[in-house]
PDB file of C-alpha atoms in Angstrom:
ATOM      1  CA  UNK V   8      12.549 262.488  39.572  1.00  0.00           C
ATOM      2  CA  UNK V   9      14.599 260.369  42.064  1.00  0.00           C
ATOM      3  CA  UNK V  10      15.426 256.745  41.341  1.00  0.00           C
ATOM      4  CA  UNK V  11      12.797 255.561  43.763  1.00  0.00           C
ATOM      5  CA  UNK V  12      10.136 257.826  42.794  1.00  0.00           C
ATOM      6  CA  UNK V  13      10.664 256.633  39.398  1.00  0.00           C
ATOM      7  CA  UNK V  14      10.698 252.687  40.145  1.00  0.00           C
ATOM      8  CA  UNK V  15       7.351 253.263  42.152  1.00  0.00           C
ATOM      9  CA  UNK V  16       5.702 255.025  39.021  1.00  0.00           C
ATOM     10  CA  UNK V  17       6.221 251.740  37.511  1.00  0.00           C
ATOM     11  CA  UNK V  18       5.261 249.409  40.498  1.00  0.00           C
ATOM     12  CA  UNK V  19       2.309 251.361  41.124  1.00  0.00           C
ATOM     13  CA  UNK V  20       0.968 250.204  37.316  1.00  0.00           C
ATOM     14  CA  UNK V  21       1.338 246.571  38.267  1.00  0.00           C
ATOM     15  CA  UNK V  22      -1.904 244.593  38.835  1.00  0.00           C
ATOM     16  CA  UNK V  23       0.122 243.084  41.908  1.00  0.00           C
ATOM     17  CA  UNK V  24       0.644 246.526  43.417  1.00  0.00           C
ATOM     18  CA  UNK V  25      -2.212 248.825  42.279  1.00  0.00           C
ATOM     19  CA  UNK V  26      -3.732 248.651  45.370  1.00  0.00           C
ATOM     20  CA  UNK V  27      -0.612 249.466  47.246  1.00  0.00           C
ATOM     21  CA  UNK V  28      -0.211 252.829  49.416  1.00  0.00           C
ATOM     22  CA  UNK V  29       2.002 255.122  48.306  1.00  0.00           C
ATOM     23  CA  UNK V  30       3.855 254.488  51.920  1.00  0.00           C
ATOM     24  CA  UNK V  31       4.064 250.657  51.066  1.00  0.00           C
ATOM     25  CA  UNK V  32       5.558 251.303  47.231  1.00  0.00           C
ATOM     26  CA  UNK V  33       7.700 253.403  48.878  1.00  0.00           C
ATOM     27  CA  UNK V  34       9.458 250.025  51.166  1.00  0.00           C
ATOM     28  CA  UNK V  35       9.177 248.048  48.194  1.00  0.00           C
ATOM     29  CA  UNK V  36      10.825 250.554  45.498  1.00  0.00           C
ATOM     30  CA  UNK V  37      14.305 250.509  47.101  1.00  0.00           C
ATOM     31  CA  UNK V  38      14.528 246.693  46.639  1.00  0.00           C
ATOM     32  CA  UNK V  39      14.205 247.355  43.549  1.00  0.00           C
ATOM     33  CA  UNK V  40      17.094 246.616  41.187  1.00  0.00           C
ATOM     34  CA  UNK V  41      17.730 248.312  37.813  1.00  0.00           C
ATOM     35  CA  UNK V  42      19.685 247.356  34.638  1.00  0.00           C
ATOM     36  CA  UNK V  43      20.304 248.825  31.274  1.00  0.00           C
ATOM     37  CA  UNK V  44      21.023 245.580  28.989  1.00  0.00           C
ATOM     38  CA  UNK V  45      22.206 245.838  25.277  1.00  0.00           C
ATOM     39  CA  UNK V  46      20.549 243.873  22.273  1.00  0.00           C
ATOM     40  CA  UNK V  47      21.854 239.805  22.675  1.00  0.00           C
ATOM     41  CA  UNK V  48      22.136 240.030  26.087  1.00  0.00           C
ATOM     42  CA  UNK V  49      20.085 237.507  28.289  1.00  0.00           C
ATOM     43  CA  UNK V  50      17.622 238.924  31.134  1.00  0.00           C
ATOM     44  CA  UNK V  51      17.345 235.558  32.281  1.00  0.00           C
ATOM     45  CA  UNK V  52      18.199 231.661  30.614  1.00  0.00           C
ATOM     46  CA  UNK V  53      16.185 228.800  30.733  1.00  0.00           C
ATOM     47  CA  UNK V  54      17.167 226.218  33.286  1.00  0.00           C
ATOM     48  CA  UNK V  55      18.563 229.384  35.649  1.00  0.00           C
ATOM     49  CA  UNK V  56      16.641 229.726  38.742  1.00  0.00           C
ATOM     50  CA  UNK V  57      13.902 231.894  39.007  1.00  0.00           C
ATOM     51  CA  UNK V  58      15.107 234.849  40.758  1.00  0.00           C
ATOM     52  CA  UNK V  59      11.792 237.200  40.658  1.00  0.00           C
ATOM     53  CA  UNK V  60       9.427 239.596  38.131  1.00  0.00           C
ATOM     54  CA  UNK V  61      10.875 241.743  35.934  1.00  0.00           C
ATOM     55  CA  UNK V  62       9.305 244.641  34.765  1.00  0.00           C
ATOM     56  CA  UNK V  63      10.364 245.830  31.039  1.00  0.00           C
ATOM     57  CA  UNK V  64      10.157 249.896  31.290  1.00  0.00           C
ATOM     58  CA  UNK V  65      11.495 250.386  27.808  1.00  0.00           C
ATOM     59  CA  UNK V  66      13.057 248.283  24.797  1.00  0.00           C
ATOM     60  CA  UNK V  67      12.006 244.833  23.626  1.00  0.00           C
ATOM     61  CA  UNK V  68      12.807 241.425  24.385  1.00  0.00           C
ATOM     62  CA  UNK V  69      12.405 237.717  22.685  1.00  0.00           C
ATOM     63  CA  UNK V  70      11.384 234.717  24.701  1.00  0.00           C
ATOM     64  CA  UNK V  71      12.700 231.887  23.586  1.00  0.00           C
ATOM     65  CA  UNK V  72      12.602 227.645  24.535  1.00  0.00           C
ATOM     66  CA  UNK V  73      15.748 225.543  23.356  1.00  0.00           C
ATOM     67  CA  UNK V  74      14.805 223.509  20.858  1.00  0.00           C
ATOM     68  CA  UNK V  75      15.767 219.389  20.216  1.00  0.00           C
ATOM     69  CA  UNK V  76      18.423 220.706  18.148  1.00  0.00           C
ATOM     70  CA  UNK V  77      20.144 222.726  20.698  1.00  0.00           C
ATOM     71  CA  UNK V  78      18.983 225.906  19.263  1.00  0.00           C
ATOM     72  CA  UNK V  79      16.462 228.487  20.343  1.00  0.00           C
ATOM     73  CA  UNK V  80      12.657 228.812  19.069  1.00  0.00           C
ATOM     74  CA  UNK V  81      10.833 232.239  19.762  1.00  0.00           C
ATOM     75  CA  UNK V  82       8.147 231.990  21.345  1.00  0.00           C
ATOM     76  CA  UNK V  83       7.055 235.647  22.378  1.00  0.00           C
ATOM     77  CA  UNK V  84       7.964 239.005  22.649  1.00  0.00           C
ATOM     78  CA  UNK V  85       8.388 241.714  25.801  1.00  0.00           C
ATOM     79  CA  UNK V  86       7.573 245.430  24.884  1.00  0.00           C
ATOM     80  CA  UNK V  87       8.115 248.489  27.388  1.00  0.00           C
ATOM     81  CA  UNK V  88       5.543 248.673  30.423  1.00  0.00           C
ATOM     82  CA  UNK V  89       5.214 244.589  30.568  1.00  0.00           C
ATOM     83  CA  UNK V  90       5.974 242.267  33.483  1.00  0.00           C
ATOM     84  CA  UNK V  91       7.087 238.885  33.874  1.00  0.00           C
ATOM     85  CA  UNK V  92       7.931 236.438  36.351  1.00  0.00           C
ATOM     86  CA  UNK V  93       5.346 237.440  39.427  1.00  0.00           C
ATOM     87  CA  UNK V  94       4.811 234.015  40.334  1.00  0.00           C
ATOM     88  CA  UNK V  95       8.645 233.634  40.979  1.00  0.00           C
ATOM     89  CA  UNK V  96       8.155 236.741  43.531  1.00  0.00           C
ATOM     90  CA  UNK V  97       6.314 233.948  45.912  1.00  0.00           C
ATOM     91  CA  UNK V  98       7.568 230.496  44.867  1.00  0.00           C
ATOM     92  CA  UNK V  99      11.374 229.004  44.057  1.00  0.00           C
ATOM     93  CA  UNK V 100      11.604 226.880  40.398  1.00  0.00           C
ATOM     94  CA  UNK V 101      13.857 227.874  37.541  1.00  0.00           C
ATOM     95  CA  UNK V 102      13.002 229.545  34.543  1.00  0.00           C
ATOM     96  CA  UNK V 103      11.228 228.002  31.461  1.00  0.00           C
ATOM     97  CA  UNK V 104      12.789 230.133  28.712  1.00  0.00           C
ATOM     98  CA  UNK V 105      15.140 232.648  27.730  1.00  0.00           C
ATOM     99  CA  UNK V 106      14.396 236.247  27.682  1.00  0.00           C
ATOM    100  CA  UNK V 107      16.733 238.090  25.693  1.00  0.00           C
ATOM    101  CA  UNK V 108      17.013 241.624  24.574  1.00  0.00           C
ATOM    102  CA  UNK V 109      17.132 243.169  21.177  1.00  0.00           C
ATOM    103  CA  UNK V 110      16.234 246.578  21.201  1.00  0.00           C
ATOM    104  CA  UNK V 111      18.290 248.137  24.148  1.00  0.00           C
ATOM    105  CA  UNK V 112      16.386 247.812  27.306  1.00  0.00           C
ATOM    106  CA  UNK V 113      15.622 249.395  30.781  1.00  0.00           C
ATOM    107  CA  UNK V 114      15.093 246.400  33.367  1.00  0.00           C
ATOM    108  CA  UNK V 115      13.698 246.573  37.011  1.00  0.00           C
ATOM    109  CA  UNK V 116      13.840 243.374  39.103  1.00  0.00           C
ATOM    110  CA  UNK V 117      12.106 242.534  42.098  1.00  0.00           C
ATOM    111  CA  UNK V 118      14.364 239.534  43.675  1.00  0.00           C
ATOM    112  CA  UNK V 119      11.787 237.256  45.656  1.00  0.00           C
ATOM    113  CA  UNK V 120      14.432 236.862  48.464  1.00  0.00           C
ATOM    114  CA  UNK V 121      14.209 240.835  49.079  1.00  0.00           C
ATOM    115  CA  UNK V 122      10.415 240.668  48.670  1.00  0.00           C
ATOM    116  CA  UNK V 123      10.289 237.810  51.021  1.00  0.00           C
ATOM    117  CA  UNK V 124      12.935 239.496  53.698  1.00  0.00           C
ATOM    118  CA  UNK V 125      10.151 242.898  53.274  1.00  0.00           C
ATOM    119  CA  UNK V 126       7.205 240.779  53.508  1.00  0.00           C
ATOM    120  CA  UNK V 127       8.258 238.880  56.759  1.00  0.00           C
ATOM    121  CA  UNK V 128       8.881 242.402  58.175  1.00  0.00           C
ATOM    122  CA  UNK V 129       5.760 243.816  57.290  1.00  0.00           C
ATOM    123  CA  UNK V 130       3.112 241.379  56.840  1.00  0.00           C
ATOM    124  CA  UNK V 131       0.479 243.805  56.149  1.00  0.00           C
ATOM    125  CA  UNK V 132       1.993 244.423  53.011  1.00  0.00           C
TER     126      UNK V 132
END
């Protein structure tokens, strides 16, 4: 299985993109960037901006909102085959909380400035 096959496999599960050919998955998949992120590290920090959805294809993940001590509070969890972040595919803001890993992870995200470049291209899509 090539990379791209592979990242549409996972697209293609998306409410967002169920609907999507097999020709149009196949524009978005290359934008498509993956990352293999040990346990502590952040996908993303509160206050950061929002750079897209990420898609969680295996591992876990904490969410987590500082706290009025300057600590972090939990306030979910990320398991493989969940998504997060497709509202920052279509608008700019920064992120609310923290997502960090701690069971070793396999991330895909889709950067809303490469969906946006895509989208302007194709607006059929």
């Amino acid at each position: 299985m090539t990379a791209e096959t592979f990242v549409q496999a996972h697209l293609k599960n998306l409410p967002l993109f169920q609907r999507a050919t097999p020709a149009e998955l196949a524009l978005i998949a290359p934008l498509v960037e993956p990352s293999r992120l040990q346990p502590n590290e952040y996908i993303f920090r509160q206050g950061q901006p929002a750079r897209g959805m990420y898609v969680l294809v295996e591992g876990r993940a904490i969410l987590t909102q500082a706290d009025a001590s300057g600590g972090e509070s939990a306030v979910g969890e990320m398991v493989a085959h969940q998504y997060i972040g497709e509202r920052a595919l279509f608008t700019a803001g920064a992120e609310t909380m923290s997502l960090r890993v701690v069971e070793t992870a396999l991330v895909l995200l889709l950067a809303r400035e490469r969906f946006a470049a895509l989208l302007a291209q194709h607006p059929e899509l």
